[in-house]
Coordinates of N, CA and C in Angstrom, one line a residue:
M237 N 61.7 -52.2 -9.8 CA 61.8 -53.6 -9.4 C 62.3 -54.5 -10.6
D238 N 63.3 -55.3 -10.3 CA 63.9 -56.1 -11.4 C 63.1 -57.4 -11.5
V239 N 63.4 -58.2 -12.5 CA 62.7 -59.4 -12.9 C 62.7 -60.4 -11.7
P240 N 63.9 -60.7 -11.1 CA 63.9 -61.7 -10.1 C 63.0 -61.3 -8.9
E241 N 63.0 -60.0 -8.5 CA 62.2 -59.6 -7.4 C 60.7 -59.7 -7.7
L242 N 60.3 -59.4 -9.0 CA 58.9 -59.5 -9.4 C 58.5 -61.0 -9.2
L243 N 59.4 -61.9 -9.7 CA 59.0 -63.3 -9.6 C 59.0 -63.8 -8.2
R244 N 59.9 -63.4 -7.4 CA 59.9 -63.8 -6.0 C 58.6 -63.3 -5.3
R245 N 58.2 -62.1 -5.6 CA 57.0 -61.6 -5.0 C 55.8 -62.4 -5.4
A246 N 55.8 -62.7 -6.7 CA 54.7 -63.5 -7.2 C 54.6 -64.9 -6.5
A247 N 55.8 -65.5 -6.3 CA 55.8 -66.8 -5.7 C 55.2 -66.8 -4.3
R248 N 55.3 -65.6 -3.6 CA 54.8 -65.5 -2.3 C 53.2 -65.5 -2.2
H249 N 52.6 -65.3 -3.4 CA 51.2 -65.4 -3.5 C 50.6 -66.8 -3.6
L250 N 51.5 -67.8 -3.8 CA 51.1 -69.2 -4.0 C 51.2 -70.0 -2.7
P251 N 50.3 -70.9 -2.4 CA 50.5 -71.8 -1.3 C 51.7 -72.7 -1.5
L252 N 52.4 -73.0 -0.5 CA 53.7 -73.8 -0.6 C 53.3 -75.2 -1.2
A253 N 52.1 -75.7 -0.9 CA 51.8 -77.0 -1.4 C 51.3 -77.0 -2.9
A254 N 51.3 -75.9 -3.5 CA 50.8 -75.8 -4.9 C 51.6 -76.7 -5.8
T255 N 51.0 -77.4 -6.7 CA 51.7 -78.3 -7.6 C 51.1 -78.2 -9.0
G256 N 52.0 -78.1 -10.0 CA 51.5 -77.9 -11.4 C 51.3 -79.3 -12.0
E257 N 50.8 -79.3 -13.3 CA 50.5 -80.5 -13.9 C 51.7 -81.4 -14.1
A258 N 52.9 -80.8 -14.2 CA 54.1 -81.6 -14.4 C 54.8 -81.9 -13.1
G259 N 54.1 -81.6 -12.0 CA 54.6 -81.9 -10.7 C 55.5 -80.8 -10.1
T260 N 55.6 -79.7 -10.8 CA 56.4 -78.6 -10.3 C 55.8 -77.9 -9.1
T261 N 56.7 -77.3 -8.3 CA 56.3 -76.6 -7.1 C 56.9 -75.2 -7.0
V262 N 56.4 -74.5 -5.9 CA 57.0 -73.2 -5.7 C 58.5 -73.3 -5.4
A263 N 58.9 -74.4 -4.7 CA 60.3 -74.6 -4.4 C 61.1 -74.7 -5.7
D264 N 60.5 -75.3 -6.7 CA 61.2 -75.4 -8.0 C 61.4 -74.0 -8.6
A265 N 60.4 -73.2 -8.6 CA 60.5 -71.9 -9.1 C 61.6 -71.1 -8.4
R266 N 61.6 -71.2 -7.1 CA 62.7 -70.5 -6.4 C 64.1 -71.0 -6.7
E267 N 64.2 -72.3 -6.9 CA 65.5 -72.8 -7.2 C 66.0 -72.3 -8.6
Y268 N 65.0 -72.3 -9.6 CA 65.4 -71.7 -10.9 C 65.8 -70.2 -10.7
L269 N 65.2 -69.5 -9.9 CA 65.5 -68.1 -9.6 C 66.9 -68.0 -9.0
D270 N 67.2 -68.9 -8.1 CA 68.6 -68.9 -7.5 C 69.7 -69.2 -8.5
H271 N 69.3 -69.8 -9.6 CA 70.3 -70.1 -10.7 C 70.1 -69.2 -11.9
D272 N 69.4 -68.1 -11.6 CA 69.2 -67.0 -12.7 C 68.5 -67.6 -13.9
E273 N 67.7 -68.6 -13.8 CA 67.0 -69.1 -14.9 C 65.6 -68.5 -14.8
W274 N 65.5 -67.2 -15.2 CA 64.3 -66.4 -15.0 C 63.1 -66.9 -15.8
E275 N 63.4 -67.2 -17.1 CA 62.3 -67.6 -18.0 C 61.7 -68.9 -17.5
V276 N 62.5 -69.9 -17.1 CA 62.0 -71.2 -16.6 C 61.2 -70.9 -15.4
A277 N 61.7 -70.1 -14.5 CA 61.0 -69.8 -13.2 C 59.6 -69.2 -13.5
L278 N 59.6 -68.3 -14.5 CA 58.3 -67.7 -14.9 C 57.4 -68.7 -15.4
D279 N 57.8 -69.6 -16.3 CA 57.0 -70.7 -16.8 C 56.4 -71.5 -15.7
V280 N 57.2 -71.8 -14.7 CA 56.7 -72.6 -13.6 C 55.6 -71.9 -12.8
L281 N 55.9 -70.6 -12.5 CA 54.9 -69.8 -11.8 C 53.6 -69.6 -12.6
V282 N 53.7 -69.5 -13.9 CA 52.5 -69.4 -14.7 C 51.7 -70.7 -14.5
E283 N 52.3 -71.8 -14.6 CA 51.6 -73.1 -14.5 C 51.0 -73.3 -13.2
L284 N 51.7 -72.9 -12.1 CA 51.2 -73.0 -10.8 C 50.0 -72.1 -10.5
G285 N 50.1 -70.9 -11.1 CA 49.0 -69.9 -10.9 C 47.7 -70.4 -11.6
D286 N 47.9 -71.0 -12.7 CA 46.7 -71.6 -13.4 C 46.1 -72.7 -12.6
A287 N 46.9 -73.5 -12.0 CA 46.4 -74.7 -11.2 C 45.8 -74.2 -9.9
C288 N 46.2 -73.1 -9.4 CA 45.7 -72.6 -8.1 C 44.6 -71.6 -8.2
R289 N 44.3 -71.1 -9.4 CA 43.3 -70.1 -9.5 C 43.6 -68.9 -8.6
T290 N 44.9 -68.4 -8.7 CA 45.3 -67.4 -7.8 C 44.8 -66.0 -8.3
G291 N 45.2 -64.9 -7.6 CA 44.5 -63.6 -7.7 C 45.2 -62.7 -8.7
T292 N 44.6 -61.5 -8.8 CA 45.1 -60.5 -9.7 C 46.5 -60.0 -9.5
A293 N 46.9 -59.7 -8.2 CA 48.2 -59.2 -8.0 C 49.3 -60.2 -8.5
F294 N 49.1 -61.4 -8.3 CA 50.0 -62.5 -8.8 C 50.2 -62.3 -10.3
W295 N 49.1 -62.2 -11.1 CA 49.2 -62.1 -12.5 C 49.8 -60.7 -13.0
D296 N 49.5 -59.7 -12.2 CA 50.2 -58.4 -12.5 C 51.7 -58.5 -12.4
L297 N 52.2 -59.1 -11.4 CA 53.6 -59.3 -11.2 C 54.2 -60.1 -12.3
L298 N 53.6 -61.2 -12.7 CA 54.1 -62.0 -13.8 C 54.0 -61.3 -15.1
A299 N 53.0 -60.6 -15.4 CA 52.9 -59.8 -16.6 C 54.0 -58.8 -16.8
E300 N 54.3 -58.1 -15.7 CA 55.4 -57.1 -15.7 C 56.7 -57.8 -15.9
A301 N 56.9 -59.0 -15.3 CA 58.2 -59.7 -15.5 C 58.3 -60.1 -16.9
A302 N 57.2 -60.7 -17.5 CA 57.2 -61.1 -18.9 C 57.5 -59.9 -19.8
R303 N 56.9 -58.8 -19.5 CA 57.2 -57.6 -20.4 C 58.6 -57.2 -20.3
M304 N 59.2 -57.2 -19.2 CA 60.6 -56.9 -19.0 C 61.6 -57.8 -19.7
M305 N 61.1 -59.1 -19.9 CA 61.9 -60.1 -20.6 C 61.5 -60.2 -22.1
W306 N 60.6 -59.3 -22.6 CA 60.2 -59.3 -24.0 C 59.5 -60.6 -24.4
L307 N 58.8 -61.2 -23.5 CA 58.0 -62.4 -23.7 C 56.6 -62.0 -24.0
S308 N 56.3 -61.5 -25.2 CA 55.0 -60.9 -25.4 C 53.8 -61.9 -25.3
R309 N 54.0 -63.1 -25.7 CA 52.8 -64.0 -25.6 C 52.6 -64.4 -24.1
T310 N 53.6 -64.6 -23.4 CA 53.5 -64.9 -22.0 C 52.8 -63.7 -21.2
E311 N 53.2 -62.5 -21.6 CA 52.6 -61.3 -21.0 C 51.1 -61.2 -21.3
R312 N 50.8 -61.5 -22.6 CA 49.3 -61.5 -22.9 C 48.6 -62.6 -22.1
W313 N 49.2 -63.7 -21.9 CA 48.5 -64.8 -21.2 C 48.3 -64.4 -19.7
C314 N 49.3 -63.7 -19.2 CA 49.1 -63.3 -17.8 C 48.0 -62.2 -17.6
H315 N 47.9 -61.3 -18.6 CA 46.8 -60.4 -18.6 C 45.5 -61.1 -18.8
W316 N 45.5 -62.1 -19.6 CA 44.3 -62.9 -19.9 C 43.8 -63.6 -18.6
Q317 N 44.8 -64.2 -17.9 CA 44.5 -64.9 -16.6 C 44.0 -63.9 -15.5
R318 N 44.6 -62.8 -15.5 CA 44.1 -61.7 -14.6 C 42.6 -61.4 -14.8
A319 N 42.3 -61.3 -16.1 CA 40.9 -61.0 -16.5 C 40.0 -62.1 -16.0
E320 N 40.4 -63.4 -16.1 CA 39.6 -64.5 -15.7 C 39.3 -64.5 -14.2
V321 N 40.3 -64.0 -13.4 CA 40.0 -63.9 -12.0 C 38.8 -62.9 -11.7
V322 N 38.8 -61.9 -12.5 CA 37.8 -60.8 -12.3 C 36.5 -61.2 -12.9
H323 N 36.5 -61.8 -14.1 CA 35.3 -62.1 -14.9 C 34.8 -63.5 -15.0
G324 N 35.7 -64.5 -14.5 CA 35.3 -65.9 -14.6 C 36.0 -66.6 -15.8
V325 N 35.9 -67.9 -15.9 CA 36.5 -68.7 -16.9 C 35.5 -69.4 -17.7
I326 N 35.6 -69.3 -19.0 CA 34.8 -70.1 -20.0 C 35.7 -70.8 -20.9
R327 N 35.6 -72.2 -20.9 CA 36.4 -73.0 -21.8 C 35.4 -73.8 -22.6
V328 N 35.7 -73.9 -23.9 CA 34.8 -74.7 -24.8 C 35.6 -75.5 -25.7
D329 N 35.0 -76.6 -26.2 CA 35.6 -77.5 -27.2 C 35.1 -77.0 -28.5
L330 N 35.9 -76.4 -29.3 CA 35.5 -75.7 -30.5 C 35.9 -76.5 -31.7
Q331 N 34.9 -76.8 -32.6 CA 35.1 -77.5 -33.9 C 34.8 -76.5 -35.0
L332 N 35.8 -76.1 -35.8 CA 35.5 -75.2 -36.9 C 34.9 -76.0 -38.0
V333 N 34.0 -75.3 -38.8 CA 33.4 -75.9 -39.9 C 34.5 -76.2 -41.0
D334 N 34.2 -77.1 -41.9 CA 35.2 -77.4 -43.0 C 35.5 -76.2 -43.8
P335 N 36.7 -75.9 -44.2 CA 37.0 -74.8 -45.0 C 36.4 -74.8 -46.4
G336 N 36.0 -76.0 -46.8 CA 35.4 -76.1 -48.1 C 33.9 -75.7 -48.2
V337 N 33.3 -75.5 -47.1 CA 31.8 -75.2 -47.1 C 31.7 -73.6 -47.0
A338 N 30.5 -73.2 -47.2 CA 30.2 -71.7 -47.2 C 30.6 -71.1 -45.8
N339 N 31.4 -70.1 -45.9 CA 31.9 -69.4 -44.7 C 32.9 -70.2 -43.9
G340 N 33.4 -71.3 -44.4 CA 34.4 -72.1 -43.7 C 35.7 -71.3 -43.7
R341 N 36.3 -71.2 -42.5 CA 37.5 -70.3 -42.3 C 38.7 -71.0 -43.1
R342 N 39.4 -70.2 -43.9 CA 40.5 -70.7 -44.7 C 41.9 -70.3 -44.2
T343 N 41.9 -69.6 -43.1 CA 43.2 -69.2 -42.4 C 43.1 -69.6 -41.0
P344 N 44.2 -69.9 -40.3 CA 44.2 -70.3 -38.9 C 43.7 -69.2 -38.0
I345 N 43.1 -69.6 -36.9 CA 42.7 -68.7 -35.8 C 43.9 -68.5 -35.0
P346 N 44.4 -67.2 -34.9 CA 45.6 -67.0 -34.0 C 45.2 -67.4 -32.6
G347 N 46.2 -68.0 -31.9 CA 45.9 -68.6 -30.6 C 46.0 -67.7 -29.4
D348 N 46.4 -66.4 -29.6 CA 46.8 -65.6 -28.4 C 45.8 -64.5 -28.2
G349 N 44.5 -64.7 -28.4 CA 43.5 -63.8 -28.0 C 43.2 -62.6 -28.9
H350 N 43.7 -62.6 -30.1 CA 43.5 -61.4 -31.0 C 42.2 -61.5 -31.7
L351 N 41.7 -62.7 -32.1 CA 40.5 -62.8 -32.8 C 39.3 -62.5 -31.9
R352 N 38.3 -61.8 -32.4 CA 37.1 -61.4 -31.7 C 35.9 -61.7 -32.5
P353 N 35.6 -63.0 -32.7 CA 34.4 -63.4 -33.4 C 33.1 -63.1 -32.6
L354 N 32.0 -63.3 -33.3 CA 30.7 -63.2 -32.7 C 30.2 -64.6 -32.2
W355 N 29.4 -64.7 -31.2 CA 28.9 -66.0 -30.7 C 27.4 -65.9 -30.4
D356 N 26.8 -67.0 -30.7 CA 25.3 -67.2 -30.4 C 25.3 -68.1 -29.2
I357 N 24.9 -67.5 -28.0 CA 24.8 -68.3 -26.8 C 23.3 -68.5 -26.4
G358 N 22.4 -68.2 -27.4 CA 21.0 -68.4 -27.1 C 20.2 -67.2 -26.8
D359 N 20.8 -66.0 -26.7 CA 20.1 -64.8 -26.5 C 19.4 -64.3 -27.8
V360 N 18.3 -63.6 -27.6 CA 17.6 -63.1 -28.8 C 17.3 -61.6 -28.6
T361 N 17.2 -60.9 -29.7 CA 16.8 -59.5 -29.7 C 15.3 -59.3 -29.5
A362 N 14.9 -58.1 -29.3 CA 13.4 -57.8 -29.2 C 12.7 -58.3 -30.4
A363 N 13.3 -58.3 -31.6 CA 12.7 -58.7 -32.8 C 12.7 -60.2 -33.0
G364 N 13.3 -60.9 -32.1 CA 13.4 -62.4 -32.1 C 14.5 -63.0 -32.9
N365 N 15.5 -62.1 -33.2 CA 16.7 -62.6 -34.0 C 17.8 -62.9 -33.0
P366 N 18.7 -63.8 -33.4 CA 19.9 -64.1 -32.5 C 20.6 -62.8 -32.1
D367 N 20.9 -62.7 -30.8 CA 21.6 -61.5 -30.3 C 23.1 -62.0 -30.1
L368 N 23.9 -61.7 -31.1 CA 25.3 -62.2 -31.2 C 26.2 -61.4 -30.3
L369 N 27.1 -62.0 -29.6 CA 27.9 -61.4 -28.6 C 29.4 -61.6 -29.0
V370 N 30.2 -60.6 -28.7 CA 31.7 -60.7 -29.0 C 32.4 -61.4 -27.8
A371 N 33.3 -62.3 -28.2 CA 34.3 -62.8 -27.2 C 35.6 -63.2 -27.9
R372 N 36.7 -62.8 -27.3 CA 38.0 -63.1 -27.8 C 38.3 -64.6 -27.6
V373 N 39.2 -65.1 -28.3 CA 39.5 -66.6 -28.3 C 41.0 -66.8 -28.0
W374 N 41.3 -67.7 -27.0 CA 42.6 -68.1 -26.7 C 42.7 -69.6 -26.9
V375 N 43.5 -70.1 -27.8 CA 43.6 -71.5 -28.1 C 44.6 -72.2 -27.1
E376 N 44.1 -73.2 -26.4 CA 45.0 -73.9 -25.5 C 46.0 -74.8 -26.1
S377 N 47.2 -74.9 -25.6 CA 48.2 -75.9 -25.9 C 48.7 -75.9 -27.3
Q378 N 48.4 -74.9 -28.1 CA 48.9 -74.8 -29.5 C 48.9 -73.3 -29.9
P379 N 49.8 -73.0 -30.9 CA 49.9 -71.5 -31.2 C 48.7 -71.0 -32.0
D380 N 47.9 -71.9 -32.7 CA 46.8 -71.5 -33.5 C 45.8 -72.7 -33.7
L381 N 44.7 -72.4 -34.3 CA 43.7 -73.4 -34.6 C 43.5 -73.4 -36.2
Q382 N 43.9 -74.5 -36.8 CA 43.9 -74.6 -38.2 C 42.5 -74.7 -38.8
P383 N 42.3 -74.3 -40.0 CA 40.9 -74.3 -40.7 C 40.4 -75.8 -40.6
G384 N 39.1 -75.9 -40.1 CA 38.5 -77.2 -40.0 C 39.0 -77.9 -38.7
G385 N 39.8 -77.3 -37.9 CA 40.4 -78.0 -36.8 C 39.5 -77.9 -35.5
R386 N 40.0 -78.6 -34.5 CA 39.2 -78.7 -33.3 C 40.2 -78.6 -32.1
A387 N 39.8 -77.8 -31.1 CA 40.7 -77.6 -29.9 C 39.8 -77.0 -28.8
V388 N 40.3 -77.2 -27.6 CA 39.7 -76.5 -26.4 C 40.3 -75.1 -26.4
V389 N 39.4 -74.1 -26.3 CA 39.7 -72.7 -26.3 C 39.1 -72.0 -25.1
R390 N 39.7 -70.9 -24.7 CA 39.1 -70.1 -23.7 C 38.5 -68.8 -24.3
L391 N 37.4 -68.4 -23.7 CA 36.7 -67.2 -24.3 C 36.8 -66.1 -23.3
A392 N 37.0 -64.9 -23.8 CA 36.9 -63.7 -23.0 C 35.8 -62.8 -23.5
P393 N 34.6 -62.9 -23.0 CA 33.5 -62.1 -23.6 C 33.7 -60.6 -23.3
M394 N 33.1 -59.8 -24.2 CA 33.1 -58.3 -24.0 C 32.1 -57.9 -23.0
S395 N 31.0 -58.8 -22.8 CA 30.0 -58.5 -21.8 C 29.9 -59.8 -20.9
P396 N 30.8 -60.0 -20.1 CA 30.9 -61.3 -19.4 C 29.7 -61.7 -18.5
Q397 N 29.0 -60.7 -18.0 CA 27.9 -61.0 -17.1 C 26.8 -61.7 -17.9
R398 N 26.7 -61.6 -19.2 CA 25.6 -62.2 -20.0 C 26.0 -63.7 -20.2
W399 N 27.2 -64.1 -20.0 CA 27.6 -65.5 -20.3 C 27.6 -66.3 -19.0
R400 N 27.3 -65.8 -17.9 CA 27.5 -66.5 -16.6 C 26.4 -67.6 -16.4
R401 N 25.4 -67.6 -17.3 CA 24.4 -68.7 -17.1 C 24.8 -70.0 -17.8
L402 N 25.9 -69.9 -18.6 CA 26.3 -71.1 -19.4 C 26.8 -72.1 -18.4
V403 N 26.5 -73.4 -18.7 CA 27.0 -74.5 -17.9 C 27.6 -75.6 -18.8
T404 N 28.4 -76.5 -18.2 CA 29.0 -77.6 -18.9 C 28.0 -78.3 -19.7
G405 N 28.3 -78.5 -21.0 CA 27.4 -79.2 -21.9 C 26.6 -78.3 -22.8
D406 N 26.5 -77.0 -22.5 CA 25.8 -76.1 -23.4 C 26.5 -76.0 -24.7
V407 N 25.8 -75.9 -25.8 CA 26.3 -75.7 -27.1 C 26.1 -74.3 -27.6
I408 N 27.2 -73.7 -28.1 CA 27.1 -72.3 -28.7 C 27.7 -72.3 -30.0
T409 N 27.5 -71.3 -30.8 CA 28.1 -71.3 -32.2 C 28.9 -70.0 -32.4
M410 N 30.0 -70.1 -33.2 CA 30.8 -69.0 -33.5 C 30.5 -68.5 -34.9
H411 N 30.5 -67.2 -35.1 CA 30.2 -66.6 -36.4 C 31.2 -65.5 -36.7
E412 N 31.7 -65.5 -38.0 CA 32.5 -64.4 -38.4 C 31.7 -63.7 -39.5
Q413 N 30.8 -64.3 -40.1 CA 29.8 -63.7 -40.9 C 28.5 -64.3 -40.5
R414 N 27.4 -64.3 -41.4 CA 26.1 -64.8 -40.9 C 26.2 -66.4 -40.8
P415 N 26.7 -67.2 -41.7 CA 26.7 -68.6 -41.4 C 27.6 -69.0 -40.2
V416 N 27.3 -70.2 -39.7 CA 28.1 -70.7 -38.6 C 29.5 -71.0 -39.0
A417 N 30.5 -70.5 -38.3 CA 31.9 -70.8 -38.5 C 32.5 -71.8 -37.7
G418 N 31.8 -72.1 -36.5 CA 32.3 -73.1 -35.6 C 31.2 -73.5 -34.6
I419 N 31.3 -74.7 -34.1 CA 30.3 -75.2 -33.1 C 31.1 -75.5 -31.8
A420 N 30.7 -75.0 -30.7 CA 31.5 -75.2 -29.4 C 30.6 -75.8 -28.3
T421 N 31.2 -76.7 -27.5 CA 30.5 -77.2 -26.4 C 31.2 -76.8 -25.1
V422 N 30.5 -76.2 -24.2 CA 31.1 -75.7 -22.9 C 31.7 -76.9 -22.1
V423 N 33.0 -76.8 -21.8 CA 33.6 -77.9 -21.0 C 33.9 -77.4 -19.6
E424 N 33.9 -76.0 -19.4 CA 34.1 -75.5 -18.0 C 33.6 -74.1 -18.0
S425 N 32.8 -73.8 -16.9 CA 32.3 -72.4 -16.7 C 32.5 -72.1 -15.2
V426 N 33.4 -71.2 -14.9 CA 33.7 -70.9 -13.5 C 33.4 -69.4 -13.2
S427 N 32.6 -69.2 -12.1 CA 32.2 -67.9 -11.8 C 33.5 -67.1 -11.3
P428 N 33.4 -65.7 -11.4 CA 34.5 -64.9 -11.0 C 34.8 -65.1 -9.5
A429 N 36.0 -64.7 -9.1 CA 36.3 -64.7 -7.7 C 35.4 -63.8 -6.9
S430 N 35.2 -64.1 -5.6 CA 34.4 -63.3 -4.8 C 35.0 -61.9 -4.6
D431 N 34.3 -60.9 -4.2 CA 34.9 -59.6 -3.9 C 35.9 -59.7 -2.9
D432 N 35.7 -60.5 -1.8 CA 36.7 -60.6 -0.8 C 38.0 -61.2 -1.3
R433 N 37.9 -62.2 -2.2 CA 39.1 -62.8 -2.7 C 39.9 -61.9 -3.6
K434 N 39.1 -61.1 -4.5 CA 39.8 -60.2 -5.3 C 40.5 -59.1 -4.5
E435 N 39.9 -58.6 -3.4 CA 40.5 -57.6 -2.6 C 41.7 -58.1 -1.9
Y436 N 41.6 -59.4 -1.5 CA 42.8 -60.0 -0.8 C 44.0 -60.1 -1.7
Y437 N 43.7 -60.4 -3.0 CA 44.8 -60.5 -4.0 C 45.1 -59.3 -4.7
G438 N 44.5 -58.2 -4.3 CA 44.9 -56.9 -4.9 C 44.2 -56.5 -6.1
A439 N 43.0 -56.9 -6.4 CA 42.2 -56.5 -7.6 C 41.8 -55.0 -7.5

């Protein structure tokens, strides 16, 4: 299957009334495809898919199209979005500690999901110590998060079922060593799609 066919199939997973933040529509994506502007069409479909909370089959098609176009970051984002359909969405407002204090991060956090820090979400071990959990970090709207910086980030926990009790306003902390490396406030927590919805979309 070539790139245009992958993108056309993905477009069929979206409601015709779907609208992105910039006002783009499915019709716009199809028009770009008609003019062989594949990368622009892909960007429009990615934006629409995020707005619609669409299913796994949609993101599989876009990920494959991005792979065939050598768009590695877009491919990773499509895989990330697919995982959010299955496991749910957690977005937090993360403030890194100042790089001048103990354990302050001195290099940027890469924005595309490679970093896997530990997080204290309030769980404790049998001995009463914090039970730190691993979650990957995707920085929204920018390529990375600078030392001491602040941004909304998405988290992909390694054990997502343990994070589902979090609600908007909860405060959690990020750790790369024992001291706190960042403080985060939950701004969105969305449960995973129902089994029926995942089956419908090809999970």
